[in-house]
Amino acid sequence: MAGGKRTLLGRVVSNKMSQTVVVEVETSKRHPLYRRTIRTRKRYKAHDANSVCSQGDLVSIIESRPISKDKRWLVREVIGHLEAPEVTEEDVDITPVREAVVTIAEREEPETTAEEEDTEEEEDEEEDDDDGDEDDEDEEDDGDEDEDEDSTPSSPSTPSERDRER
């Protein structure tokens, strides 16, 4: 390296600083023992005086004198611009996403709320009144209450169960 300055080829990762770009250079070499190719990536801060580089550009950088604490490279030339393809709404197909949302919604069963339970209880009471056997039903309910008192009281596990008890 006597007399010559190093030149590297890399891709612009960031251009958010004024007159500075971050260039990522990828090198590959063989491992001496395992003979496997190892890729290494290193980032260099390079001086871009005219701010012509944009993110994704392929650039050539050259070694220079220290410009700042971290900056020791200059952008020599922009080799290629990375142009992002223009995407329109017609190009994007979201029907698979909609179908997935519908199938998930169908799988989940909605939880019954306290109001729905009250209406179900009222419908049950109306059916009991039609039978005319109110005394028999009351006795069966009394037996159920005794079983609840004999068993150990358990605290409700969810807030919605606590609200139902109140």
Tab-separated table of N, CA and C in Angstrom:
chain	number	residue	atom	x	y	z
A	1	MET	N	0.805	-1.190	0.000
A	1	MET	CA	0.000	0.000	0.000
A	1	MET	C	0.852	1.258	0.000
A	2	ALA	N	2.046	1.128	-0.301
A	2	ALA	CA	2.931	2.288	-0.325
A	2	ALA	C	2.556	3.205	-1.485
A	3	GLY	N	2.240	4.434	-1.150
A	3	GLY	CA	1.967	5.441	-2.162
A	3	GLY	C	0.530	5.476	-2.654
A	4	GLY	N	-0.232	4.394	-2.564
A	4	GLY	CA	-1.596	4.384	-3.098
A	4	GLY	C	-2.628	4.511	-1.996
A	5	LYS	N	-3.776	5.047	-2.379
A	5	LYS	CA	-4.876	5.134	-1.420
A	5	LYS	C	-5.858	4.017	-1.722
A	6	ARG	N	-6.410	3.452	-0.672
A	6	ARG	CA	-7.359	2.359	-0.839
A	6	ARG	C	-8.665	2.880	-1.428
A	7	THR	N	-9.257	2.077	-2.259
A	7	THR	CA	-10.564	2.372	-2.838
A	7	THR	C	-11.477	1.187	-2.545
A	8	LEU	N	-12.687	1.484	-2.037
A	8	LEU	CA	-13.655	0.441	-1.707
A	8	LEU	C	-14.962	0.699	-2.429
A	9	LEU	N	-15.713	-0.352	-2.622
A	9	LEU	CA	-17.014	-0.291	-3.277
A	9	LEU	C	-18.068	-0.716	-2.256
A	10	GLY	N	-19.103	0.098	-2.080
A	10	GLY	CA	-20.120	-0.239	-1.092
A	10	GLY	C	-21.461	0.388	-1.399
A	11	ARG	N	-22.412	0.112	-0.537
A	11	ARG	CA	-23.775	0.605	-0.697
A	11	ARG	C	-24.078	1.608	0.407
A	12	VAL	N	-24.730	2.719	0.039
A	12	VAL	CA	-25.088	3.764	1.003
A	12	VAL	C	-26.216	3.240	1.882
A	13	VAL	N	-25.969	3.234	3.189
A	13	VAL	CA	-26.958	2.753	4.148
A	13	VAL	C	-27.748	3.914	4.735
A	14	SER	N	-27.068	5.043	4.943
A	14	SER	CA	-27.732	6.195	5.545
A	14	SER	C	-27.164	7.481	4.956
A	15	ASN	N	-28.047	8.450	4.736
A	15	ASN	CA	-27.610	9.775	4.284
A	15	ASN	C	-28.294	10.862	5.104
A	16	LYS	N	-28.530	10.605	6.363
A	16	LYS	CA	-29.285	11.523	7.216
A	16	LYS	C	-28.436	12.673	7.751
A	17	MET	N	-27.119	12.530	7.712
A	17	MET	CA	-26.242	13.600	8.180
A	17	MET	C	-25.925	14.541	7.022
A	18	SER	N	-25.610	15.778	7.347
A	18	SER	CA	-25.290	16.716	6.273
A	18	SER	C	-23.869	16.451	5.786
A	19	GLN	N	-23.713	16.306	4.491
A	19	GLN	CA	-22.445	16.065	3.799
A	19	GLN	C	-21.727	14.794	4.258
A	20	THR	N	-22.465	13.871	4.848
A	20	THR	CA	-21.877	12.600	5.293
A	20	THR	C	-22.822	11.471	4.940
A	21	VAL	N	-22.259	10.382	4.434
A	21	VAL	CA	-23.044	9.183	4.173
A	21	VAL	C	-22.370	8.014	4.864
A	22	VAL	N	-23.181	7.018	5.242
A	22	VAL	CA	-22.645	5.800	5.833
A	22	VAL	C	-22.680	4.750	4.724
A	23	VAL	N	-21.498	4.214	4.405
A	23	VAL	CA	-21.360	3.247	3.321
A	23	VAL	C	-21.011	1.898	3.930
A	24	GLU	N	-21.761	0.856	3.558
A	24	GLU	CA	-21.495	-0.486	4.048
A	24	GLU	C	-20.762	-1.265	2.959
A	25	VAL	N	-19.579	-1.752	3.324
A	25	VAL	CA	-18.742	-2.503	2.395
A	25	VAL	C	-18.743	-3.957	2.833
A	26	GLU	N	-19.016	-4.859	1.896
A	26	GLU	CA	-19.044	-6.288	2.203
A	26	GLU	C	-17.835	-6.948	1.558
A	27	THR	N	-17.070	-7.662	2.373
A	27	THR	CA	-15.916	-8.398	1.851
A	27	THR	C	-16.097	-9.874	2.171
A	28	SER	N	-15.504	-10.729	1.356
A	28	SER	CA	-15.591	-12.159	1.623
A	28	SER	C	-14.192	-12.760	1.519
A	29	LYS	N	-13.923	-13.717	2.400
A	29	LYS	CA	-12.637	-14.410	2.369
A	29	LYS	C	-12.845	-15.833	2.857
A	30	ARG	N	-11.915	-16.692	2.545
A	30	ARG	CA	-12.000	-18.084	2.963
A	30	ARG	C	-11.408	-18.256	4.343
A	31	HIS	N	-12.064	-19.097	5.138
A	31	HIS	CA	-11.535	-19.425	6.457
A	31	HIS	C	-10.318	-20.329	6.253
A	32	PRO	N	-9.206	-20.051	6.963
A	32	PRO	CA	-7.980	-20.815	6.702
A	32	PRO	C	-8.086	-22.299	7.054
A	33	LEU	N	-8.852	-22.672	8.057
A	33	LEU	CA	-8.941	-24.064	8.473
A	33	LEU	C	-10.140	-24.769	7.843
A	34	TYR	N	-11.313	-24.128	7.904
A	34	TYR	CA	-12.546	-24.788	7.483
A	34	TYR	C	-12.870	-24.591	6.006
A	35	ARG	N	-12.159	-23.729	5.325
A	35	ARG	CA	-12.340	-23.471	3.897
A	35	ARG	C	-13.765	-23.014	3.547
A	36	ARG	N	-14.402	-22.363	4.469
A	36	ARG	CA	-15.745	-21.843	4.223
A	36	ARG	C	-15.626	-20.344	3.962
A	37	THR	N	-16.436	-19.844	3.036
A	37	THR	CA	-16.409	-18.421	2.716
A	37	THR	C	-17.108	-17.642	3.823
A	38	ILE	N	-16.417	-16.651	4.332
A	38	ILE	CA	-16.960	-15.815	5.405
A	38	ILE	C	-17.183	-14.415	4.846
A	39	ARG	N	-18.401	-13.913	5.002
A	39	ARG	CA	-18.709	-12.553	4.557
A	39	ARG	C	-18.689	-11.626	5.758
A	40	THR	N	-17.984	-10.533	5.635
A	40	THR	CA	-17.950	-9.536	6.703
A	40	THR	C	-18.455	-8.213	6.138
A	41	ARG	N	-19.132	-7.475	6.977
A	41	ARG	CA	-19.649	-6.164	6.584
A	41	ARG	C	-19.060	-5.126	7.516
A	42	LYS	N	-18.631	-4.036	6.927
A	42	LYS	CA	-18.080	-2.945	7.724
A	42	LYS	C	-18.661	-1.641	7.206
A	43	ARG	N	-18.913	-0.737	8.128
A	43	ARG	CA	-19.497	0.550	7.772
A	43	ARG	C	-18.455	1.645	7.888
A	44	TYR	N	-18.433	2.498	6.880
A	44	TYR	CA	-17.521	3.634	6.852
A	44	TYR	C	-18.332	4.904	6.675
A	45	LYS	N	-17.908	5.964	7.369
A	45	LYS	CA	-18.519	7.274	7.155
A	45	LYS	C	-17.671	7.989	6.113
A	46	ALA	N	-18.339	8.441	5.065
A	46	ALA	CA	-17.629	9.088	3.963
A	46	ALA	C	-18.189	10.485	3.735
A	47	HIS	N	-17.310	11.379	3.275
A	47	HIS	CA	-17.682	12.767	3.027
A	47	HIS	C	-18.326	12.877	1.649
A	48	ASP	N	-19.535	13.430	1.628
A	48	ASP	CA	-20.280	13.650	0.382
A	48	ASP	C	-20.530	15.145	0.282
A	49	ALA	N	-19.597	15.879	-0.321
A	49	ALA	CA	-19.618	17.342	-0.313
A	49	ALA	C	-20.874	17.911	-0.965
A	50	ASN	N	-21.354	17.313	-2.050
A	50	ASN	CA	-22.501	17.861	-2.774
A	50	ASN	C	-23.823	17.223	-2.362
A	51	SER	N	-23.797	16.290	-1.463
A	51	SER	CA	-24.985	15.566	-0.999
A	51	SER	C	-25.761	14.971	-2.174
A	52	VAL	N	-25.053	14.260	-3.043
A	52	VAL	CA	-25.692	13.651	-4.213
A	52	VAL	C	-26.115	12.214	-3.957
A	53	CYS	N	-25.586	11.586	-2.923
A	53	CYS	CA	-25.890	10.178	-2.644
A	53	CYS	C	-27.230	10.055	-1.934
A	54	SER	N	-27.940	9.001	-2.298
A	54	SER	CA	-29.178	8.679	-1.590
A	54	SER	C	-29.073	7.250	-1.084
A	55	GLN	N	-29.968	6.891	-0.216
A	55	GLN	CA	-29.921	5.577	0.408
A	55	GLN	C	-30.099	4.493	-0.648
A	56	GLY	N	-29.219	3.486	-0.616
A	56	GLY	CA	-29.292	2.375	-1.553
A	56	GLY	C	-28.374	2.527	-2.748
A	57	ASP	N	-27.721	3.672	-2.905
A	57	ASP	CA	-26.820	3.881	-4.040
A	57	ASP	C	-25.561	3.047	-3.897
A	58	LEU	N	-25.023	2.609	-5.032
A	58	LEU	CA	-23.743	1.910	-5.063
A	58	LEU	C	-22.677	2.966	-5.329
A	59	VAL	N	-21.702	3.100	-4.398
A	59	VAL	CA	-20.698	4.162	-4.506
A	59	VAL	C	-19.286	3.602	-4.364
A	60	SER	N	-18.339	4.367	-4.871
A	60	SER	CA	-16.927	4.072	-4.708
A	60	SER	C	-16.366	5.120	-3.754
A	61	ILE	N	-15.687	4.668	-2.696
A	61	ILE	CA	-15.104	5.602	-1.730
A	61	ILE	C	-13.588	5.443	-1.738
A	62	ILE	N	-12.901	6.529	-1.440
A	62	ILE	CA	-11.445	6.536	-1.451
A	62	ILE	C	-10.934	7.052	-0.121
A	63	GLU	N	-9.840	6.502	0.331
A	63	GLU	CA	-9.236	6.880	1.601
A	63	GLU	C	-8.702	8.309	1.512
A	64	SER	N	-8.838	9.071	2.614
A	64	SER	CA	-8.365	10.464	2.631
A	64	SER	C	-7.849	10.813	4.019
A	65	ARG	N	-7.473	12.036	4.159
A	65	ARG	CA	-7.033	12.524	5.479
A	65	ARG	C	-8.232	12.555	6.421
A	66	PRO	N	-7.999	12.565	7.726
A	66	PRO	CA	-9.131	12.640	8.665
A	66	PRO	C	-9.902	13.952	8.502
A	67	ILE	N	-11.199	13.825	8.278
A	67	ILE	CA	-12.060	15.002	8.120
A	67	ILE	C	-12.749	15.318	9.444
A	68	SER	N	-13.104	14.286	10.183
A	68	SER	CA	-13.693	14.455	11.511
A	68	SER	C	-13.266	13.260	12.353
A	69	LYS	N	-13.893	13.096	13.501
A	69	LYS	CA	-13.520	12.008	14.401
A	69	LYS	C	-13.658	10.643	13.727
A	70	ASP	N	-14.746	10.424	13.001
A	70	ASP	CA	-15.012	9.118	12.390
A	70	ASP	C	-14.841	9.107	10.872
A	71	LYS	N	-14.768	10.272	10.246
A	71	LYS	CA	-14.797	10.358	8.789
A	71	LYS	C	-13.388	10.423	8.210
A	72	ARG	N	-13.018	9.348	7.452
A	72	ARG	CA	-11.703	9.302	6.828
A	72	ARG	C	-11.797	8.840	5.370
A	73	TRP	N	-12.957	8.963	4.775
A	73	TRP	CA	-13.191	8.513	3.420
A	73	TRP	C	-13.944	9.594	2.648
A	74	LEU	N	-13.734	9.635	1.320
A	74	LEU	CA	-14.444	10.548	0.427
A	74	LEU	C	-15.235	9.730	-0.586
A	75	VAL	N	-16.406	10.226	-0.960
A	75	VAL	CA	-17.166	9.581	-2.018
A	75	VAL	C	-16.507	9.975	-3.339
A	76	ARG	N	-15.978	8.987	-4.050
A	76	ARG	CA	-15.300	9.276	-5.305
A	76	ARG	C	-16.310	9.397	-6.445
A	77	GLU	N	-17.221	8.411	-6.552
A	77	GLU	CA	-18.243	8.489	-7.584
A	77	GLU	C	-19.451	7.645	-7.196
A	78	VAL	N	-20.591	8.041	-7.732
A	78	VAL	CA	-21.814	7.262	-7.558
A	78	VAL	C	-21.915	6.347	-8.775
A	79	ILE	N	-21.863	5.052	-8.550
A	79	ILE	CA	-21.851	4.091	-9.647
A	79	ILE	C	-23.262	3.790	-10.133
A	80	GLY	N	-24.172	3.615	-9.225
A	80	GLY	CA	-25.546	3.304	-9.630
A	80	GLY	C	-26.535	3.762	-8.594
A	81	HIS	N	-27.678	4.255	-9.083
A	81	HIS	CA	-28.766	4.648	-8.192
A	81	HIS	C	-29.720	3.473	-8.050
A	82	LEU	N	-30.202	3.279	-6.867
A	82	LEU	CA	-31.201	2.246	-6.623
A	82	LEU	C	-32.565	2.905	-6.766
A	83	GLU	N	-33.286	2.500	-7.784
A	83	GLU	CA	-34.605	3.079	-8.001
A	83	GLU	C	-35.659	2.125	-7.466
A	84	ALA	N	-36.484	2.637	-6.583
A	84	ALA	CA	-37.549	1.820	-6.003
A	84	ALA	C	-38.697	1.737	-6.991
A	85	PRO	N	-39.275	0.555	-7.161
A	85	PRO	CA	-40.406	0.438	-8.073
A	85	PRO	C	-41.616	1.160	-7.500
A	86	GLU	N	-42.386	1.768	-8.400
A	86	GLU	CA	-43.573	2.487	-7.963
A	86	GLU	C	-44.715	1.497	-7.788
A	87	VAL	N	-45.337	1.518	-6.626
A	87	VAL	CA	-46.407	0.573	-6.313
A	87	VAL	C	-47.721	1.346	-6.228
A	88	THR	N	-48.720	0.842	-6.931
A	88	THR	CA	-50.041	1.457	-6.883
A	88	THR	C	-50.979	0.557	-6.091
A	89	GLU	N	-52.172	1.059	-5.818
A	89	GLU	CA	-53.148	0.276	-5.056
A	89	GLU	C	-53.606	-0.955	-5.833
A	90	GLU	N	-53.600	-0.853	-7.157
A	90	GLU	CA	-54.021	-1.981	-7.982
A	90	GLU	C	-53.022	-3.132	-7.903
A	91	ASP	N	-51.741	-2.813	-7.665
A	91	ASP	CA	-50.705	-3.834	-7.595
A	91	ASP	C	-50.795	-4.659	-6.319
A	92	VAL	N	-51.360	-4.082	-5.276
A	92	VAL	CA	-51.420	-4.755	-3.982
A	92	VAL	C	-52.732	-5.518	-3.874
A	93	ASP	N	-52.643	-6.804	-3.602
A	93	ASP	CA	-53.821	-7.654	-3.462
A	93	ASP	C	-53.976	-8.029	-1.993
A	94	ILE	N	-55.017	-7.492	-1.348
A	94	ILE	CA	-55.191	-7.749	0.081
A	94	ILE	C	-56.304	-8.751	0.361
A	95	THR	N	-56.835	-9.414	-0.657
A	95	THR	CA	-57.911	-10.380	-0.425
A	95	THR	C	-57.485	-11.543	0.462
A	96	PRO	N	-56.235	-12.085	0.364
A	96	PRO	CA	-55.875	-13.156	1.299
A	96	PRO	C	-55.912	-12.700	2.754
A	97	VAL	N	-55.561	-11.447	2.992
A	97	VAL	CA	-55.587	-10.927	4.355
A	97	VAL	C	-57.029	-10.836	4.842
A	98	ARG	N	-57.908	-10.363	3.995
A	98	ARG	CA	-59.322	-10.262	4.384
A	98	ARG	C	-59.908	-11.633	4.684
A	99	GLU	N	-59.565	-12.630	3.841
A	99	GLU	CA	-60.067	-13.978	4.066
A	99	GLU	C	-59.553	-14.551	5.381
A	100	ALA	N	-58.300	-14.266	5.714
A	100	ALA	CA	-57.742	-14.755	6.970
A	100	ALA	C	-58.448	-14.123	8.159
A	101	VAL	N	-58.761	-12.846	8.064
A	101	VAL	CA	-59.455	-12.157	9.158
A	101	VAL	C	-60.845	-12.739	9.340
A	102	VAL	N	-61.528	-13.034	8.250
A	102	VAL	CA	-62.874	-13.593	8.337
A	102	VAL	C	-62.839	-14.977	8.972
A	103	THR	N	-61.880	-15.820	8.574
A	103	THR	CA	-61.819	-17.165	9.149
A	103	THR	C	-61.471	-17.121	10.631
A	104	ILE	N	-60.629	-16.200	11.027
A	104	ILE	CA	-60.300	-16.067	12.454
A	104	ILE	C	-61.529	-15.608	13.221
A	105	ALA	N	-62.277	-14.669	12.662
A	105	ALA	CA	-63.480	-14.174	13.329
A	105	ALA	C	-64.522	-15.279	13.454
A	106	GLU	N	-64.599	-16.158	12.476
A	106	GLU	CA	-65.564	-17.253	12.550
A	106	GLU	C	-65.184	-18.263	13.616
A	107	ARG	N	-63.902	-18.474	13.817
A	107	ARG	CA	-63.442	-19.444	14.826
A	107	ARG	C	-63.753	-18.982	16.236
A	108	GLU	N	-63.599	-17.701	16.478
A	108	GLU	CA	-63.803	-17.181	17.825
A	108	GLU	C	-65.290	-17.075	18.113
A	109	GLU	N	-65.680	-17.612	19.257
A	109	GLU	CA	-67.064	-17.496	19.671
A	109	GLU	C	-67.191	-16.284	20.578
A	110	PRO	N	-68.163	-15.444	20.351
A	110	PRO	CA	-68.305	-14.256	21.187
A	110	PRO	C	-68.713	-14.641	22.609
A	111	GLU	N	-68.144	-13.940	23.571
A	111	GLU	CA	-68.476	-14.206	24.974
A	111	GLU	C	-69.845	-13.603	25.288
A	112	THR	N	-70.608	-14.298	26.142
A	112	THR	CA	-71.909	-13.770	26.518
A	112	THR	C	-71.716	-12.709	27.581
A	113	THR	N	-72.456	-11.628	27.444
A	113	THR	CA	-72.362	-10.543	28.410
A	113	THR	C	-73.414	-10.744	29.488
A	114	ALA	N	-73.356	-9.916	30.500
A	114	ALA	CA	-74.295	-10.011	31.613
A	114	ALA	C	-75.727	-9.749	31.132
A	115	GLU	N	-75.898	-8.830	30.185
A	115	GLU	CA	-77.229	-8.529	29.675
A	115	GLU	C	-77.805	-9.730	28.930
A	116	GLU	N	-76.970	-10.409	28.148
A	116	GLU	CA	-77.446	-11.576	27.426
A	116	GLU	C	-77.833	-12.689	28.390
A	117	GLU	N	-77.079	-12.852	29.472
A	117	GLU	CA	-77.408	-13.874	30.458
A	117	GLU	C	-78.729	-13.557	31.143
A	118	ASP	N	-78.973	-12.267	31.429
A	118	ASP	CA	-80.231	-11.871	32.052
A	118	ASP	C	-81.406	-12.190	31.137
A	119	THR	N	-81.266	-11.931	29.851
A	119	THR	CA	-82.359	-12.223	28.914
A	119	THR	C	-82.576	-13.724	28.811
A	120	GLU	N	-81.512	-14.531	28.864
A	120	GLU	CA	-81.662	-15.975	28.830
A	120	GLU	C	-82.390	-16.475	30.074
A	121	GLU	N	-82.081	-15.893	31.234
A	121	GLU	CA	-82.751	-16.280	32.475
A	121	GLU	C	-84.230	-15.926	32.425
A	122	GLU	N	-84.549	-14.753	31.868
A	122	GLU	CA	-85.951	-14.352	31.760
A	122	GLU	C	-86.715	-15.296	30.832
A	123	GLU	N	-86.076	-15.721	29.745
A	123	GLU	CA	-86.730	-16.660	28.836
A	123	GLU	C	-86.962	-17.995	29.536
A	124	ASP	N	-86.011	-18.436	30.352
A	124	ASP	CA	-86.177	-19.684	31.100
A	124	ASP	C	-87.330	-19.567	32.084
A	125	GLU	N	-87.454	-18.429	32.759
A	125	GLU	CA	-88.535	-18.230	33.722
A	125	GLU	C	-89.892	-18.238	33.015
A	126	GLU	N	-89.957	-17.643	31.828
A	126	GLU	CA	-91.206	-17.635	31.093
A	126	GLU	C	-91.602	-19.060	30.707
A	127	GLU	N	-90.656	-19.870	30.326
A	127	GLU	CA	-90.954	-21.263	29.989
A	127	GLU	C	-91.421	-22.023	31.224
A	128	ASP	N	-90.822	-21.730	32.377
A	128	ASP	CA	-91.225	-22.393	33.609
A	128	ASP	C	-92.655	-22.015	33.980
A	129	ASP	N	-93.028	-20.761	33.782
A	129	ASP	CA	-94.373	-20.315	34.098
A	129	ASP	C	-95.403	-21.028	33.225
A	130	ASP	N	-95.072	-21.325	32.002
A	130	ASP	CA	-95.995	-21.995	31.095
A	130	ASP	C	-96.267	-23.428	31.541
A	131	ASP	N	-95.288	-24.084	32.185
A	131	ASP	CA	-95.448	-25.468	32.611
A	131	ASP	C	-96.441	-25.587	33.751
A	132	GLY	N	-96.469	-24.619	34.614
A	132	GLY	CA	-97.365	-24.682	35.754
A	132	GLY	C	-96.767	-25.435	36.923
A	133	ASP	N	-95.556	-25.893	36.834
A	133	ASP	CA	-94.900	-26.618	37.915
A	133	ASP	C	-93.861	-25.727	38.589
A	134	GLU	N	-94.303	-24.591	39.077
A	134	GLU	CA	-93.363	-23.653	39.678
A	134	GLU	C	-92.803	-24.188	40.986
A	135	ASP	N	-93.634	-24.904	41.773
A	135	ASP	CA	-93.184	-25.404	43.065
A	135	ASP	C	-92.067	-26.431	42.889
A	136	ASP	N	-92.181	-27.299	41.882
A	136	ASP	CA	-91.160	-28.319	41.657
A	136	ASP	C	-89.826	-27.668	41.277
A	137	GLU	N	-89.909	-26.645	40.467
A	137	GLU	CA	-88.680	-25.976	40.020
A	137	GLU	C	-88.000	-25.276	41.195
A	138	ASP	N	-88.804	-24.653	42.075
A	138	ASP	CA	-88.240	-23.945	43.220
A	138	ASP	C	-87.518	-24.911	44.146
A	139	GLU	N	-88.079	-26.107	44.339
A	139	GLU	CA	-87.438	-27.073	45.224
A	139	GLU	C	-86.106	-27.535	44.641
A	140	GLU	N	-86.071	-27.715	43.350
A	140	GLU	CA	-84.803	-28.127	42.732
A	140	GLU	C	-83.761	-27.020	42.850
A	141	ASP	N	-84.184	-25.774	42.724
A	141	ASP	CA	-83.257	-24.655	42.867
A	141	ASP	C	-82.717	-24.592	44.293
A	142	ASP	N	-83.603	-24.862	45.303
A	142	ASP	CA	-83.152	-24.832	46.695
A	142	ASP	C	-82.073	-25.880	46.923
A	143	GLY	N	-82.210	-27.019	46.325
A	143	GLY	CA	-81.216	-28.073	46.474
A	143	GLY	C	-79.876	-27.654	45.875
A	144	ASP	N	-79.920	-26.931	44.783
A	144	ASP	CA	-78.684	-26.463	44.163
A	144	ASP	C	-77.966	-25.470	45.055
A	145	GLU	N	-78.736	-24.620	45.739
A	145	GLU	CA	-78.122	-23.621	46.605
A	145	GLU	C	-77.423	-24.281	47.779
A	146	ASP	N	-78.010	-25.363	48.321
A	146	ASP	CA	-77.381	-26.059	49.437
A	146	ASP	C	-76.032	-26.629	49.021
A	147	GLU	N	-75.937	-27.137	47.819
A	147	GLU	CA	-74.666	-27.685	47.347
A	147	GLU	C	-73.602	-26.594	47.268
A	148	ASP	N	-74.008	-25.399	46.860
A	148	ASP	CA	-73.057	-24.296	46.767
A	148	ASP	C	-72.532	-23.913	48.147
A	149	GLU	N	-73.400	-23.948	49.174
A	149	GLU	CA	-72.975	-23.567	50.513
A	149	GLU	C	-72.033	-24.598	51.109
A	150	ASP	N	-72.232	-25.886	50.801
A	150	ASP	CA	-71.369	-26.927	51.347
A	150	ASP	C	-69.972	-26.883	50.737
A	151	SER	N	-69.881	-26.547	49.482
A	151	SER	CA	-68.563	-26.530	48.834
A	151	SER	C	-67.783	-25.301	49.297
A	152	THR	N	-66.458	-25.376	49.151
A	152	THR	CA	-65.616	-24.261	49.568
A	152	THR	C	-65.827	-23.092	48.620
A	153	PRO	N	-65.935	-21.896	49.166
A	153	PRO	CA	-66.157	-20.740	48.292
A	153	PRO	C	-64.878	-20.464	47.484
A	154	SER	N	-65.052	-20.212	46.205
A	154	SER	CA	-63.908	-19.893	45.349
A	154	SER	C	-64.058	-18.467	44.844
A	155	SER	N	-62.937	-17.790	44.777
A	155	SER	CA	-62.979	-16.410	44.305
A	155	SER	C	-63.071	-16.415	42.788
A	156	PRO	N	-63.778	-15.460	42.213
A	156	PRO	CA	-63.902	-15.400	40.755
A	156	PRO	C	-62.537	-15.129	40.116
A	157	SER	N	-62.303	-15.781	39.006
A	157	SER	CA	-60.990	-15.677	38.389
A	157	SER	C	-60.866	-14.496	37.446
A	158	THR	N	-61.962	-14.032	36.888
A	158	THR	CA	-61.885	-12.910	35.961
A	158	THR	C	-62.740	-11.763	36.452
A	159	PRO	N	-62.434	-10.548	36.014
A	159	PRO	CA	-63.232	-9.395	36.439
A	159	PRO	C	-64.685	-9.496	36.009
A	160	SER	N	-64.952	-10.109	34.852
A	160	SER	CA	-66.333	-10.200	34.397
A	160	SER	C	-67.144	-11.112	35.318
A	161	GLU	N	-66.516	-12.165	35.891
A	161	GLU	CA	-67.221	-13.023	36.833
A	161	GLU	C	-67.494	-12.291	38.133
A	162	ARG	N	-66.566	-11.426	38.533
A	162	ARG	CA	-66.799	-10.637	39.742
A	162	ARG	C	-67.988	-9.695	39.560
A	163	ASP	N	-68.100	-9.108	38.375
A	163	ASP	CA	-69.201	-8.201	38.098
A	163	ASP	C	-70.535	-8.952	38.116
A	164	ARG	N	-70.545	-10.172	37.639
A	164	ARG	CA	-71.777	-10.964	37.605
A	164	ARG	C	-72.253	-11.266	39.026
A	165	GLU	N	-71.316	-11.504	39.959
A	165	GLU	CA	-71.711	-11.813	41.339
A	165	GLU	C	-72.310	-10.603	42.031
A	166	ARG	N	-71.872	-9.428	41.669
A	166	ARG	CA	-72.377	-8.201	42.292
A	166	ARG	C	-73.721	-7.941	41.788
